[in-house]
Short mmCIF file of C-alpha atoms in Angstrom, two decimals:
data_model
loop_
_atom_site.label_atom_id
_atom_site.label_comp_id
_atom_site.label_asym_id
_atom_site.label_seq_id
_atom_site.Cartn_x
_atom_site.Cartn_y
_atom_site.Cartn_z
CA MET A 1480 75.34 154.12 208.17
CA THR A 1481 71.97 155.43 207.10
CA LYS A 1482 71.61 153.12 204.09
CA ARG A 1483 70.48 149.54 204.16
CA SER A 1484 73.03 146.92 203.21
CA VAL A 1485 72.56 145.35 199.81
CA THR A 1486 73.52 141.77 199.09
CA GLN A 1487 75.30 141.24 195.79
CA GLN A 1488 73.47 138.54 193.85
CA TYR A 1489 76.67 136.98 192.53
CA PRO A 1490 77.04 134.86 190.40
CA ASP A 1491 73.56 135.58 189.02
CA ALA A 1492 74.48 139.25 188.71
CA GLN A 1493 78.00 140.49 188.08
CA PRO A 1494 79.28 142.96 190.68
CA ASP A 1495 79.91 146.58 189.79
CA LEU A 1496 83.68 146.78 190.25
CA ALA A 1497 85.71 149.94 190.70
CA PRO A 1498 87.76 151.08 187.68
CA ARG A 1499 91.06 150.39 189.47
CA THR A 1500 90.13 146.93 190.74
CA ARG A 1501 93.15 144.66 191.11
CA GLY A 1502 91.72 141.45 189.80
CA VAL A 1503 94.49 139.72 187.91
CA ILE A 1504 97.67 140.64 186.04
CA ALA A 1505 97.46 140.57 182.24
CA LEU A 1506 100.38 140.27 179.82
CA PHE A 1507 100.79 142.20 176.56
CA GLU A 1508 103.37 139.87 175.07
CA GLU A 1509 104.38 142.10 172.15
CA ASN A 1510 105.78 144.72 174.54
CA CYS A 1511 107.79 142.28 176.65
CA THR A 1512 111.56 142.48 176.02
CA VAL A 1513 112.49 139.81 178.62
CA CYS A 1514 114.33 142.40 180.70
CA MET A 1515 113.48 140.32 183.82
CA LEU A 1516 112.86 143.47 185.84
CA CYS A 1517 109.42 142.32 187.00
CA ALA A 1518 110.75 138.94 188.14
CA ARG A 1519 113.66 140.53 190.04
CA GLU A 1520 111.47 143.10 191.80
CA CYS A 1521 108.71 140.65 192.76
CA PRO A 1522 108.87 140.21 196.56
CA ASP A 1523 107.21 136.77 196.34
CA TRP A 1524 109.25 135.48 193.41
CA CYS A 1525 106.06 134.26 191.78
CA ILE A 1526 106.94 135.28 188.18
CA TYR A 1527 108.68 132.68 186.02
CA ILE A 1528 110.32 133.76 182.75
CA ASP A 1529 112.24 131.68 180.23
CA SER A 1530 113.77 133.00 177.02
CA HIS A 1531 116.41 132.36 174.40
CA LYS A 1532 118.56 134.55 172.18
CA GLU A 1533 118.18 134.84 168.42
CA THR A 1534 120.66 136.44 166.04
CA MET A 1535 119.18 139.08 163.78
CA PRO A 1536 120.71 139.85 160.37
CA PRO A 1537 122.24 143.30 159.93
CA ALA A 1538 119.82 146.07 159.05
CA VAL A 1539 122.14 147.47 156.37
CA PRO A 1540 124.76 145.76 154.21
CA GLY A 1541 128.07 145.69 156.01
CA GLY A 1542 126.47 146.09 159.43
CA ARG A 1543 126.94 143.77 162.34
CA GLU A 1544 124.51 141.13 163.49
CA ARG A 1545 122.42 141.80 166.57
CA SER A 1546 120.94 139.43 169.13
CA ARG A 1547 117.55 139.78 170.79
CA ASN A 1548 115.74 137.93 173.53
CA VAL A 1549 112.72 135.84 172.56
CA LEU A 1550 110.12 135.05 175.20
CA ASP A 1551 109.54 131.32 175.71
CA ARG A 1552 107.60 131.30 178.96
CA PHE A 1553 105.93 133.90 181.14
CA ALA A 1554 103.95 132.52 184.07
CA ILE A 1555 102.61 133.92 187.32
CA ASP A 1556 101.85 131.76 190.35
CA PHE A 1557 98.75 133.43 191.80
CA ALA A 1558 98.93 131.12 194.80
CA LEU A 1559 102.00 133.15 195.86
CA CYS A 1560 101.12 136.54 194.37
CA MET A 1561 100.10 139.13 196.97
CA TYR A 1562 98.75 141.59 194.35
CA CYS A 1563 101.14 144.37 195.36
CA GLY A 1564 101.39 145.64 191.77
CA ILE A 1565 105.15 146.16 191.85
CA CYS A 1566 105.63 144.23 188.61
CA VAL A 1567 103.08 146.43 186.84
CA GLU A 1568 104.74 149.59 188.15
CA VAL A 1569 108.35 148.68 187.31
CA CYS A 1570 107.73 147.35 183.80
CA PRO A 1571 109.43 149.94 181.54
CA PHE A 1572 107.68 148.76 178.37
CA ASP A 1573 104.03 148.59 179.47
CA ALA A 1574 103.77 144.82 179.13
CA LEU A 1575 101.85 144.17 182.38
CA PHE A 1576 98.43 145.58 183.26
CA TRP A 1577 95.81 145.19 185.94
CA SER A 1578 92.63 143.48 184.79
CA PRO A 1579 89.39 143.48 186.80
CA GLU A 1580 88.89 139.80 185.97
CA PHE A 1581 88.58 137.77 189.17
CA GLU A 1582 86.91 134.50 188.17
CA TYR A 1583 89.95 132.25 187.98
CA ALA A 1584 89.52 130.07 191.05
CA GLU A 1585 90.79 126.51 190.79
CA THR A 1586 90.19 123.36 192.81
CA ASP A 1587 93.91 122.52 192.78
CA ILE A 1588 96.49 125.01 194.02
CA LEU A 1589 98.95 123.82 191.37
CA GLU A 1590 96.59 125.08 188.66
CA LEU A 1591 96.89 128.67 189.93
CA THR A 1592 100.14 129.04 187.98
CA HIS A 1593 98.87 130.59 184.76
CA GLU A 1594 100.98 130.65 181.63
CA ARG A 1595 101.33 133.44 179.08
CA ASP A 1596 98.42 132.24 176.94
CA ARG A 1597 96.00 132.72 179.83
CA LEU A 1598 97.64 136.00 180.81
CA ARG A 1599 97.21 137.22 177.25
CA GLU A 1600 93.51 136.33 177.27
CA TRP A 1601 93.06 138.58 180.28
CA MET A 1602 94.66 141.44 178.36
CA TRP A 1603 91.42 142.00 176.44
CA THR A 1604 89.58 142.66 179.72
CA VAL A 1605 91.87 145.54 180.71
CA PRO A 1606 89.86 148.79 180.79
CA GLU A 1607 91.00 151.84 178.87
CA PRO A 1608 93.08 154.33 180.85
CA PRO A 1609 91.29 157.44 182.09
CA ALA A 1610 91.36 160.51 179.88
CA LEU A 1611 94.04 163.10 180.54
CA ASP A 1612 93.16 166.29 182.37
CA PRO A 1613 92.75 168.99 179.69
CA ALA A 1614 94.16 171.60 182.11
CA ALA A 1615 97.31 169.58 182.80
CA GLU A 1616 100.67 170.57 181.38
CA GLU A 1617 101.84 168.77 178.28
CA PRO A 1618 104.38 166.05 179.13
CA LYS A 1619 107.96 166.91 178.24
CA GLU A 1620 108.26 163.81 176.09
CA ALA A 1621 105.14 164.71 174.11
CA ALA A 1622 106.31 168.32 173.69
CA ALA A 1623 109.72 167.17 172.45
CA ALA A 1624 108.15 164.69 170.04
CA ARG A 1625 105.71 167.31 168.73
CA LYS A 1626 108.52 169.84 168.27
CA ALA A 1627 110.60 167.32 166.33
CA ALA A 1628 107.60 166.37 164.19
CA ASP A 1629 106.85 170.04 163.43
CA LYS A 1630 110.47 170.65 162.48
CA LEU A 1631 110.50 167.61 160.20
CA ALA A 1632 107.23 168.68 158.58
CA ALA A 1633 108.61 172.18 157.95
CA GLN A 1634 111.76 170.72 156.36
CA GLN A 1635 109.69 168.44 154.13
CA GLU A 1636 107.45 171.33 153.09
CA ALA A 1637 110.48 173.49 152.22
CA GLU A 1638 111.96 170.62 150.21
CA ARG A 1639 108.68 170.18 148.29
CA GLU A 1640 108.56 173.90 147.50
CA ARG A 1641 112.16 173.85 146.30
CA GLN A 1642 111.50 170.88 144.03
CA ALA A 1643 108.36 172.53 142.67
CA GLU A 1644 110.33 175.72 141.90
CA GLN A 1645 113.01 173.70 140.13
CA GLU A 1646 110.34 171.96 138.02
CA ARG A 1647 108.76 175.29 137.08
CA GLN A 1648 112.18 176.66 136.15
CA ALA A 1649 112.91 173.61 134.01
CA GLU A 1650 109.55 173.97 132.23
CA ARG A 1651 110.25 177.63 131.45
CA GLU A 1652 113.65 176.74 130.00
CA GLN A 1653 112.23 173.92 127.85
CA ARG A 1654 109.23 175.89 126.60
CA PRO A 1655 109.73 177.15 122.96
CA ALA A 1656 109.91 180.94 122.59
CA GLY A 1657 106.92 182.76 121.02
CA PRO A 1658 107.09 185.08 117.97
CA GLU A 1659 107.55 188.19 120.05
CA GLU A 1660 110.28 186.56 122.10
CA GLN A 1661 112.00 185.29 118.91
CA ALA A 1662 112.00 188.74 117.27
CA GLY A 1663 113.27 190.64 120.26
CA PRO A 1664 113.65 194.40 120.50
CA ASP A 1665 116.70 194.54 118.15
CA GLN A 1666 115.03 192.75 115.22
CA PRO A 1667 113.86 194.72 112.13
CA GLY A 1668 110.35 196.08 112.51
CA GLN A 1669 110.65 196.25 116.27
CA ARG A 1670 113.34 198.97 116.53
CA ASP A 1671 112.21 202.40 117.57
CA VAL A 1672 112.75 205.02 114.86
CA PRO A 1673 113.44 208.58 116.01
CA GLY A 1674 110.71 211.00 115.11
CA GLU A 1675 108.00 208.37 114.75
CA GLU A 1676 105.19 208.25 117.17
CA SER A 1677 104.23 204.89 118.50
#
């Protein structure tokens, strides 16, 4: 109330947007598993997904073949989208993100349906997530993963020590005996004679 209003000189000067600006939805295609959860949860039904199945060879000999979904089309009709963010929230594989990009106006409403290539281009404008609070508790998933990694590292270290001990033992067994070891205490010249001082 006490400050003068300032006119944004757009497009000559880009506006200073908030970090959580909902500009456009970006797609990280590598994370998409075609689970269709975003399309089913969208209240406007503005997400279009097409896919096909491919058969993967078995990972080990004698195993069974597996099938996986391959993404053919991922498009969002921004003429229908109401920017609720439900698709971003429900995606279990972090394939959808909010981008602050907002310069995608078109003269034809039909051109507001953007395909996956355009959605992927917007992925590079997604800002980095904020840093975690150092005073916050460690997530249970991270703690479990760290505990498993520490256990695996301890097992690997114990295995390396055991192998090193076996190698040292093998070297001692293969090493030729010296003169003193060859003579031994029962050999002539090494036996203690009673009455003689050493």
